Tab-separated table of C-alpha atoms and ligand atoms in Angstrom:
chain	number	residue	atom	x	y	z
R	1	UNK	CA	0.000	0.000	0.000
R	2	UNK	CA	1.113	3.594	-0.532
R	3	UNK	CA	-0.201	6.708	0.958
R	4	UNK	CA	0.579	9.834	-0.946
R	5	UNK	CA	0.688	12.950	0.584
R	6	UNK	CA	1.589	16.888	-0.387
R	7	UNK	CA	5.073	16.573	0.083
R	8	UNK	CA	5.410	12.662	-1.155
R	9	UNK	CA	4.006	9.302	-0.710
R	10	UNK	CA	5.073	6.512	1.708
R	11	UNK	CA	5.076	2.526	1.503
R	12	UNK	CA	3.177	0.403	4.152
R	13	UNK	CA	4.021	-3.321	4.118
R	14	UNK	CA	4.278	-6.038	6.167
R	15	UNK	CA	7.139	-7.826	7.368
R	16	UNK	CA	8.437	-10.779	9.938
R	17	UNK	CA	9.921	-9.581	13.031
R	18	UNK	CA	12.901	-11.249	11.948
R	19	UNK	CA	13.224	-8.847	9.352
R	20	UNK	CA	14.177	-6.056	11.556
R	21	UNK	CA	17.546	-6.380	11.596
R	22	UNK	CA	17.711	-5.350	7.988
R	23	UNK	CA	16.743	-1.917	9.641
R	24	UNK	CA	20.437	-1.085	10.678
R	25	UNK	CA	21.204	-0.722	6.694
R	26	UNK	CA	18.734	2.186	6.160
R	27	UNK	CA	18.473	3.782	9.867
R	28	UNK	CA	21.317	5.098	12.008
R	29	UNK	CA	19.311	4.812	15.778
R	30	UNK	CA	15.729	3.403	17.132
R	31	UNK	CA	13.489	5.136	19.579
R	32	UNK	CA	11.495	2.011	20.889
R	33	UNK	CA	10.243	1.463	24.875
R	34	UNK	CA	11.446	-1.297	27.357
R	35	UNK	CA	8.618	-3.705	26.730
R	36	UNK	CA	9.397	-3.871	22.960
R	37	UNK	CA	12.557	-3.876	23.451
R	38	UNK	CA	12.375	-6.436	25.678
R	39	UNK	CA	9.567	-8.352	23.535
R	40	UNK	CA	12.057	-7.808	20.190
R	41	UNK	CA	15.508	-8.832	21.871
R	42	UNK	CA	16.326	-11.714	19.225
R	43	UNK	CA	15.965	-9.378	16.198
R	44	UNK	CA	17.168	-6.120	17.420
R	45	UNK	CA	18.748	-4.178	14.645
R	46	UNK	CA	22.362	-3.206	15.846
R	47	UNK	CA	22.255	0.595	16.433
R	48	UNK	CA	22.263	3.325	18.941
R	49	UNK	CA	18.541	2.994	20.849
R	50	UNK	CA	16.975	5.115	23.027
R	51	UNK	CA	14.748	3.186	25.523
R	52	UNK	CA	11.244	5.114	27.053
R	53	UNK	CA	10.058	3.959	29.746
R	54	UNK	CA	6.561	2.074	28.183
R	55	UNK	CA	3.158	3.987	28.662
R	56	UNK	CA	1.517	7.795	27.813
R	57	UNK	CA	3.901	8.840	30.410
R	58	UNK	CA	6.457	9.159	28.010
R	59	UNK	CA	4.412	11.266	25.366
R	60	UNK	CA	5.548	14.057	27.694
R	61	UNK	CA	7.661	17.680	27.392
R	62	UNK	CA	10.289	16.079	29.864
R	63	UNK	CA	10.497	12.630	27.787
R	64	UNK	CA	10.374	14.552	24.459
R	65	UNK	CA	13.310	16.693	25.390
R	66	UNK	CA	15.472	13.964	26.808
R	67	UNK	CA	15.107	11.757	23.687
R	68	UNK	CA	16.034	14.819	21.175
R	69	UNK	CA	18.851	15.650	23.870
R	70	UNK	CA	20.179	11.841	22.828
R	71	UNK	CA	19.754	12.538	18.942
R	72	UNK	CA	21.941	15.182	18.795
R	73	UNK	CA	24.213	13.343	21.461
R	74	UNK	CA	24.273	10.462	19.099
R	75	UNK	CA	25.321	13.475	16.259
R	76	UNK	CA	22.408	12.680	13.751
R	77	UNK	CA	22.346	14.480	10.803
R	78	UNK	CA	19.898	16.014	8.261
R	79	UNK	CA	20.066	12.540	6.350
R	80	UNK	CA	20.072	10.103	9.053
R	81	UNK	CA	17.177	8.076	9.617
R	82	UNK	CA	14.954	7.441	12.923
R	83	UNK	CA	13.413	4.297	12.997
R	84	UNK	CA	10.669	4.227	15.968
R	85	UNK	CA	9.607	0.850	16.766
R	86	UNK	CA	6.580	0.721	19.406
R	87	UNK	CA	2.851	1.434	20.019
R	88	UNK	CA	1.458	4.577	19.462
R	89	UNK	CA	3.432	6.440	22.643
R	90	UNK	CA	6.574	5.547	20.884
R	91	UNK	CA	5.274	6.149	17.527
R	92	UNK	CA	3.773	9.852	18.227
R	93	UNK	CA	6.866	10.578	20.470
R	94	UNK	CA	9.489	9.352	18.293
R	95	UNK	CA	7.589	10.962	15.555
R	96	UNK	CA	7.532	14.238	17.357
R	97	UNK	CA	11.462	14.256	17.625
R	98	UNK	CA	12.139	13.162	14.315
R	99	UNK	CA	9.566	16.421	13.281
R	100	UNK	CA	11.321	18.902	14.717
R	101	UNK	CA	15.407	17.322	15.361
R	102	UNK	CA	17.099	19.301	12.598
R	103	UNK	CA	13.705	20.710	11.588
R	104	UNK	CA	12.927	17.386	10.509
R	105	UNK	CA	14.452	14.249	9.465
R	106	UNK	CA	13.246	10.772	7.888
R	107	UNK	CA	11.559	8.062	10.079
R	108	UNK	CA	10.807	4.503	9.385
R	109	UNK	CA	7.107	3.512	11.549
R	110	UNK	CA	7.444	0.621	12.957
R	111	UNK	CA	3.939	-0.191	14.782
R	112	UNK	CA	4.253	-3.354	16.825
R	113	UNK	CA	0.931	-2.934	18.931
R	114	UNK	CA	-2.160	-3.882	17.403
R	115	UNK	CA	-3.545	-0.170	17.877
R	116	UNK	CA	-0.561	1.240	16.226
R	117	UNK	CA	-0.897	-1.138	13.570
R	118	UNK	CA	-3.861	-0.046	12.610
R	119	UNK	CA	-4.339	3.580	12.775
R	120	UNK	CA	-2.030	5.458	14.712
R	121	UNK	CA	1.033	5.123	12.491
R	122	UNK	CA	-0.639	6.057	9.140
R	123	UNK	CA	-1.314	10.030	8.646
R	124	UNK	CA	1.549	11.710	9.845
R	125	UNK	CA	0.207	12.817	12.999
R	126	UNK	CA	2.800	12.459	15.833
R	127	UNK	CA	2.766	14.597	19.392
R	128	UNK	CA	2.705	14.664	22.898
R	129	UNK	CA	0.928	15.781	25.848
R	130	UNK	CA	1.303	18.708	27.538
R	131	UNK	CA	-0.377	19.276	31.407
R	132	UNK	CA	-3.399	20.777	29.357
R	133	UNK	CA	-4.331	18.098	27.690
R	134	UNK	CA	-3.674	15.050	25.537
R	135	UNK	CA	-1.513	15.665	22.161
R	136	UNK	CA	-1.537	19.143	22.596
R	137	UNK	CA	1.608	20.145	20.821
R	138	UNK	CA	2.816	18.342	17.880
R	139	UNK	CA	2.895	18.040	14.244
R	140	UNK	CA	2.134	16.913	10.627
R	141	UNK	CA	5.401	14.419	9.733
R	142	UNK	CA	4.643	11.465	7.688
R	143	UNK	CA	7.033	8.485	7.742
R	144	UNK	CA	8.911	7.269	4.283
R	145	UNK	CA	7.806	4.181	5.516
R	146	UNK	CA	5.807	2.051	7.420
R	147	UNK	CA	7.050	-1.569	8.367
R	148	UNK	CA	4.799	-3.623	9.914
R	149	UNK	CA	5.792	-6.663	11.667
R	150	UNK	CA	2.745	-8.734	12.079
R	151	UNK	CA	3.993	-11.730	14.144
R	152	UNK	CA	5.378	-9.027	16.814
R	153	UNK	CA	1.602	-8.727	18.255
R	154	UNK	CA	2.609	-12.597	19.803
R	155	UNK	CA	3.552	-11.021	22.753
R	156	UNK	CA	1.204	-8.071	22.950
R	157	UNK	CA	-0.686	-8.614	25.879
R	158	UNK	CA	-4.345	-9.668	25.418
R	159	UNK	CA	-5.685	-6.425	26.763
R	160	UNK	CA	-3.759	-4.483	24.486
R	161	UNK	CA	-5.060	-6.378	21.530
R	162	UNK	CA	-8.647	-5.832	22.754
R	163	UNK	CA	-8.012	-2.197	23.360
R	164	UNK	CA	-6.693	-2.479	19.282
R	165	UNK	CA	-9.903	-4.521	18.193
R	166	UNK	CA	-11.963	-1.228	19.278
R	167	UNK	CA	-10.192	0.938	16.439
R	168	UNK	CA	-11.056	-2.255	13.708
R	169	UNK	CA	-14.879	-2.193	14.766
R	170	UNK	CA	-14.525	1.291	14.612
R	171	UNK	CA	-13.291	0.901	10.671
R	172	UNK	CA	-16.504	-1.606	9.987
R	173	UNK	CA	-18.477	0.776	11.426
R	174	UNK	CA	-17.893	3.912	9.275
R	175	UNK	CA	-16.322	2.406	6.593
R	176	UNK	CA	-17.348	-1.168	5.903
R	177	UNK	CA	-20.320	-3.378	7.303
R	178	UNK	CA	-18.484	-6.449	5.142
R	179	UNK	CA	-15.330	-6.629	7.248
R	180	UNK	CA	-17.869	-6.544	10.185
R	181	UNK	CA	-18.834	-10.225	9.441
R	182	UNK	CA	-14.633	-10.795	8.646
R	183	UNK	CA	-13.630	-9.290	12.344
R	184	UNK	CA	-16.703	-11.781	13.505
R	185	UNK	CA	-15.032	-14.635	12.100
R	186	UNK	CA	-10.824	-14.089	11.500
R	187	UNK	CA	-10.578	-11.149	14.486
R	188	UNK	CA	-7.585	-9.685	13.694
R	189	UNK	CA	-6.050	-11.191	10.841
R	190	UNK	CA	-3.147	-9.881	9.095
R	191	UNK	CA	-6.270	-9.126	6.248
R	192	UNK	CA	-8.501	-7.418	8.262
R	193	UNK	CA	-5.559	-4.976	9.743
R	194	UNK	CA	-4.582	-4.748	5.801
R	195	UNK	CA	-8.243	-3.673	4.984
R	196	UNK	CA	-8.297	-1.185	8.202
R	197	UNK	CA	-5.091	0.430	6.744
R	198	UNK	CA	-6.877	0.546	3.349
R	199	UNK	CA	-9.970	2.564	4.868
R	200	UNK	CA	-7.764	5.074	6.796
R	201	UNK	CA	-5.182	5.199	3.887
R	202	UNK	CA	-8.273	6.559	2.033
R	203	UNK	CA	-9.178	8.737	4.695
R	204	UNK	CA	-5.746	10.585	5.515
R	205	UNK	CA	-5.248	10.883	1.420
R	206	UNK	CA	-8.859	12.710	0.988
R	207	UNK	CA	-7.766	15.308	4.198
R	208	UNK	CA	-4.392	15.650	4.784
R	209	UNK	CA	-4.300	18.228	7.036
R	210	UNK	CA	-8.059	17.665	9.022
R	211	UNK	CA	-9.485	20.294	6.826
R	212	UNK	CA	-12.822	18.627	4.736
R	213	UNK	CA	-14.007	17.242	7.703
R	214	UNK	CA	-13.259	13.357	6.032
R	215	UNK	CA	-10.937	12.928	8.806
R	216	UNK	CA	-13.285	14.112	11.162
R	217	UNK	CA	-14.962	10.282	10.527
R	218	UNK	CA	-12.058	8.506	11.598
R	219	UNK	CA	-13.105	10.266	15.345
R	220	UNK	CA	-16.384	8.715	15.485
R	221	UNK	CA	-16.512	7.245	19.355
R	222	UNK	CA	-14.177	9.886	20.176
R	223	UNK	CA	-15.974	13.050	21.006
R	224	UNK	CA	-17.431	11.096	24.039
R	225	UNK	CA	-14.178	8.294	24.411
R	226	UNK	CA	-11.813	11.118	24.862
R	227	UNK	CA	-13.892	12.922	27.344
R	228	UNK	CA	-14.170	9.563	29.452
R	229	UNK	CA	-10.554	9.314	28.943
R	230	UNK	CA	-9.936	12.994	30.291
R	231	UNK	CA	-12.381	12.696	33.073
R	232	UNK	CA	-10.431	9.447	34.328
R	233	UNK	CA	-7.632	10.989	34.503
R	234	UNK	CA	-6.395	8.173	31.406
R	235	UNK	CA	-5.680	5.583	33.938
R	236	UNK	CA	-8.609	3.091	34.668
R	237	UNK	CA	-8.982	2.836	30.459
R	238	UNK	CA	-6.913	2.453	27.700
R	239	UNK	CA	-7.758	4.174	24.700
R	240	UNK	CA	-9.738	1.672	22.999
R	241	UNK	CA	-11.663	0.856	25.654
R	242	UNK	CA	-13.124	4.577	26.603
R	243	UNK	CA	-14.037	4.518	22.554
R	244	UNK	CA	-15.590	1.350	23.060
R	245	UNK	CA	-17.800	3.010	25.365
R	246	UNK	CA	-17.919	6.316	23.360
R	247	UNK	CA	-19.065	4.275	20.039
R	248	UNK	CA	-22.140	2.898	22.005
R	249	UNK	CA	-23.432	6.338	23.088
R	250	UNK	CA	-22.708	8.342	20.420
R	251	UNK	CA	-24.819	5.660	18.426
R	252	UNK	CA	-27.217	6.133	20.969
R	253	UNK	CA	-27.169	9.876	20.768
R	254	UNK	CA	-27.340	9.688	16.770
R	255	UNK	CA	-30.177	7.485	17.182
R	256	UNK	CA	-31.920	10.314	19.842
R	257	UNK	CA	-31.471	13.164	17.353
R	258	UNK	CA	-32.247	11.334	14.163
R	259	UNK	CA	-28.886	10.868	12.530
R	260	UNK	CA	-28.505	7.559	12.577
R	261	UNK	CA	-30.844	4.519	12.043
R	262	UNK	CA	-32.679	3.339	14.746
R	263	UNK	CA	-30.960	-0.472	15.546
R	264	UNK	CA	-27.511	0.455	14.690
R	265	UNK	CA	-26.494	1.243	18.817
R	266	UNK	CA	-27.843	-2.060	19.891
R	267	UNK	CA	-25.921	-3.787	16.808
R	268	UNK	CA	-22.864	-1.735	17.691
R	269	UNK	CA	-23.320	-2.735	21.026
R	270	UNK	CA	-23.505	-6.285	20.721
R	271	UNK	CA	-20.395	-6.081	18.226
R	272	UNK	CA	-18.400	-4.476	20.920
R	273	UNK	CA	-19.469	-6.246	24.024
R	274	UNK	CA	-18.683	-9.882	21.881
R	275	UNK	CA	-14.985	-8.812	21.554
R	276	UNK	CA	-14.603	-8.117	25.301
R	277	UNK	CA	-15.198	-4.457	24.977
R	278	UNK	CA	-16.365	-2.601	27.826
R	279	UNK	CA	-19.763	-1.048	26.787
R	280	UNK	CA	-21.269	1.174	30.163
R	281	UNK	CA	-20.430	4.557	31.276
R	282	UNK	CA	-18.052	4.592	33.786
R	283	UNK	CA	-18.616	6.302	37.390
R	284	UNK	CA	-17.917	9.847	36.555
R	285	UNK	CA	-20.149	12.923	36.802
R	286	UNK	CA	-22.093	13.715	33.391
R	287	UNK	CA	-21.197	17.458	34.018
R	288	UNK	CA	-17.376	16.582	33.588
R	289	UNK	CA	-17.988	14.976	30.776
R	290	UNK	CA	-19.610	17.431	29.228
R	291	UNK	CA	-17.521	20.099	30.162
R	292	UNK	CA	-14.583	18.217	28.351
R	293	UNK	CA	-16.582	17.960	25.165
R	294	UNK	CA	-16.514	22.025	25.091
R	295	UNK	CA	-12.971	21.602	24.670
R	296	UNK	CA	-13.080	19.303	21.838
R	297	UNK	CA	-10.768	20.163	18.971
R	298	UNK	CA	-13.767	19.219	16.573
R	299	UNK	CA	-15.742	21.598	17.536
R	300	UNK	CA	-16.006	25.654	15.959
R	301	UNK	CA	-19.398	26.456	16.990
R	302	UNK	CA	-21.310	26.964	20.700
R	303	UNK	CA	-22.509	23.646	20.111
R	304	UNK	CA	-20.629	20.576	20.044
R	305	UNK	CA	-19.684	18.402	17.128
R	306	UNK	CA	-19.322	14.073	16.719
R	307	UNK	CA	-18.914	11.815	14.042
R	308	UNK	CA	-22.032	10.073	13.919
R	309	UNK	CA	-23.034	7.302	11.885
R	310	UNK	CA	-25.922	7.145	9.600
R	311	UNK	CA	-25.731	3.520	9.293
R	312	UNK	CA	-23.266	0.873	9.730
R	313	UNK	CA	-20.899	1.354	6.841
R	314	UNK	CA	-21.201	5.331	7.017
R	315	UNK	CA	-20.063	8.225	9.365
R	316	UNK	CA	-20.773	12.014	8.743
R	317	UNK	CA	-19.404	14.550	11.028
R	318	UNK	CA	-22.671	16.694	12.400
R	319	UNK	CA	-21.313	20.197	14.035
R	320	UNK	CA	-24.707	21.235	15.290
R	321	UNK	CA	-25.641	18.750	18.634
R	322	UNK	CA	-27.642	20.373	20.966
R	323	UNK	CA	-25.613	19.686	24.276
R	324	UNK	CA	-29.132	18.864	25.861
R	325	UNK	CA	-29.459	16.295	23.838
R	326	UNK	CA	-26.013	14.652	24.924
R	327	UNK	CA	-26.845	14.968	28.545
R	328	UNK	CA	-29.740	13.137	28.280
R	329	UNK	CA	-27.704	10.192	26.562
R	330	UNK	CA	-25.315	10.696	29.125
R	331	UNK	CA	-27.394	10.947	31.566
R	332	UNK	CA	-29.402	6.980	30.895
R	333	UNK	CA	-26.268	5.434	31.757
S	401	LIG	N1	-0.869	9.693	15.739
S	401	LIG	C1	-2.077	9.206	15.585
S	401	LIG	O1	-2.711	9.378	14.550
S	401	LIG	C2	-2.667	8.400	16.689
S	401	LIG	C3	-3.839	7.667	16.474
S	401	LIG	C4	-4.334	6.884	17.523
S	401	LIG	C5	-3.669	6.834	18.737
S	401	LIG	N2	-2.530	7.556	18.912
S	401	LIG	C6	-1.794	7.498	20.181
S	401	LIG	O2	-1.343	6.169	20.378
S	401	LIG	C7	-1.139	5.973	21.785
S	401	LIG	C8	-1.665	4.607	22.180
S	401	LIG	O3	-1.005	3.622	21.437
S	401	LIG	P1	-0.846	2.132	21.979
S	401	LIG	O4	-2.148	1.631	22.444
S	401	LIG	O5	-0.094	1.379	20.973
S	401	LIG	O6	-0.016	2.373	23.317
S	401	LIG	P2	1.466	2.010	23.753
S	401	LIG	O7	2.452	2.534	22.787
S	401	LIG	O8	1.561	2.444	25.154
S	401	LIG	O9	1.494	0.409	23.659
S	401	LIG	C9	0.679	-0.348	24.502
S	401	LIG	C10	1.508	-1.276	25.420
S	401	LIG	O10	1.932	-2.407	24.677
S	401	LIG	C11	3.345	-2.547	24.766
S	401	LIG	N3	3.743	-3.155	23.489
S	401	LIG	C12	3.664	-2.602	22.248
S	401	LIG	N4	3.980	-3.493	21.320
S	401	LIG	C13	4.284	-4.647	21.968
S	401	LIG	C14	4.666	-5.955	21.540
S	401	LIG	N5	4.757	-6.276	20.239
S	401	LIG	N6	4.895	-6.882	22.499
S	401	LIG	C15	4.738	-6.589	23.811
S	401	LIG	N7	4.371	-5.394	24.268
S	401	LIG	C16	4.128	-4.424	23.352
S	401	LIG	C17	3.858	-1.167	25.060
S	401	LIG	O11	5.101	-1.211	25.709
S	401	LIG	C18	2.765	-0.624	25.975
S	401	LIG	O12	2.956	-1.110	27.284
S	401	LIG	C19	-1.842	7.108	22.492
S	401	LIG	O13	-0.885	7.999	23.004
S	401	LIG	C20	-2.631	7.793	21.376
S	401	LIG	O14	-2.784	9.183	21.579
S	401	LIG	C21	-2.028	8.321	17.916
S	402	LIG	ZN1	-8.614	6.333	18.512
């Protein structure tokens, strides 16, 4: 698969773990965390590698500036290349420093968590947190490639795989009601993960830059995920799972203002709660929810905005939700 973008295109393919050793001919150090490390020992490419310690911890100011501290320690150059092998914290982080390190050098993606895999290292995105809020300060800095070693999720742990399964669903559910039946039956195959990159490949191509509001799709779940995720302080859930939870009510919202087809919550809802998923709100106050919803980056108007879907298969981004009609979704538990 390529992805093309203004300034180039990139190649996503898949690869053995084995394979990464071949890295050390193209790259000249690895940004990676302990647990992949750890997981990847046997086929560690032979170059300089900055360990994180594993977790959204590290998407942080301090870590940031440490690990472009060692770059420049190491001596990089303009036409040295990062390769950043990890989940999504690595991937955004090492991302991040390969963005701005020389105003920007090449990096090689190398997603080994299911999550990763899947969505967050296609689309250039990369960042980090700042006390404020979650990726508050990064950039636009697509890869010139993506490698993806499939038989590296053998040692993801289980609830890490789950927490990846949420972003699939989420690519059956406003993209594809086929590979609905295909999660059902393979779960996540090295096919399925193929066709999820497919659907955001499309996605990222048709807005680049989160401009045309196509992107905006890609965030269904996540007006009301993130929002759990902020209010909990992003410990008790992982990513995934707070979507999980966001997918069902937003389907039940778009249900309760007539933008999506009356069935689809219970059906997403049943989809999600078969994989392990959790489903229920959480134990936190409807007025902090809400009140991290204002401070959605989706949203331009006094109201708020979601990515809701009109029926399995399709997602349109409506800017106009009356926040009444959110609490009262909210508010059902
Ligand atoms: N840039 C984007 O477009 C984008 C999109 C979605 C999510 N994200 C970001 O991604 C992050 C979450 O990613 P994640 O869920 O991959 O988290 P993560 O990077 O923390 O990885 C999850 C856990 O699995 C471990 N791990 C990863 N691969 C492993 C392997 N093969 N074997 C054993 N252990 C392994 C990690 O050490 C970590 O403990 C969040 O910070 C989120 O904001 C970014
Ligand atoms: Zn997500």
């Amino acid at each position: 698969m390529i992805v093309r973008h203004s300034g180039g295109s990139y190649r996503i393919s898949f690869a053995q773990r084995s394979e990464l050793a071949a890295l050390a001919d193209v790259c000249s150090a690895i940004v990676t965390d302990r647990n992949v490390r750890g997981a990847l020992d046997m086929c560690w490419p032979s170059l300089p590698t900055y360990v994180l310690t594993p977790g959204e911890v590290s998407k942080s100011l301090r870590t940031y500036g440490e690990a472009i501290e060692w770059l420049a320690a190491q001596g990089l150059r303009r036409n040295d290349r990062l390769a950043v092998i990890g989940g999504g914290v690595v991937g955004d982080l090492g991302g991040f420093v390969a963005a701005s390190y020389l105003r920007g050098i090449d990096y090689v993606q190398v997603p080994t968590s299911l999550l990763a895999m899947v969505d967050s290292s296609i689309g250039g995105k990369v960042g980090i947190d700042l006390a404020a809020g979650k990726n508050l300060a990064g950039a636009f800095h697509p890869p010139v490639e993506v490698l993806i070693p499939f038989d590296a999720l053998e040692t993801l742990p289980s609830r890490h795989r789950r927490n990846g399964l949420a972003e699939i669903w989420k690519y059956a559910f406003i993209a594809d009601p086929m590979l609905a039946g295909r999660i059902e039956s393979e779960g996540a195959s090295q096919s399925v993960v193929h066709r999820c990159i497919e659907i955001k490949q499309e996605i990222v191509e048709a807005d680049e830059f989160e401009t045309t509001g196509a992107r905006a799709t890609l965030n269904f779940g996540h007006t009301i995920g993130h929002a759990i995720e902020a209010a909990l302080g992003y410990e008790e859930l992982l990513h995934g799972e707070a979507i999980s939870i966001g997918m069902v009510l937003e389907s039940d919202l778009g249900e309760a203002i007539g933008a999506t087809q009356s069935g689809v919550a219970n059906a997403v809802r049943e989809c999600l709660q078969a994989a392990g998923l959790p489903t229920k709100l959480p134990d936190v106050p409807v007025d902090t929810l809400i009140e991290f919803m204002r401070r959605d980056k989706k949203r331009s108007t006094a109201n708020l905005a979601f990515s809701l879907l009109t029926r399995i298969g399709e997602c349109k981004l409506v800017t106009e939700v009356d926040e009444a009609a959110v609490r009262a979704v909210l508010e059902r538990r």
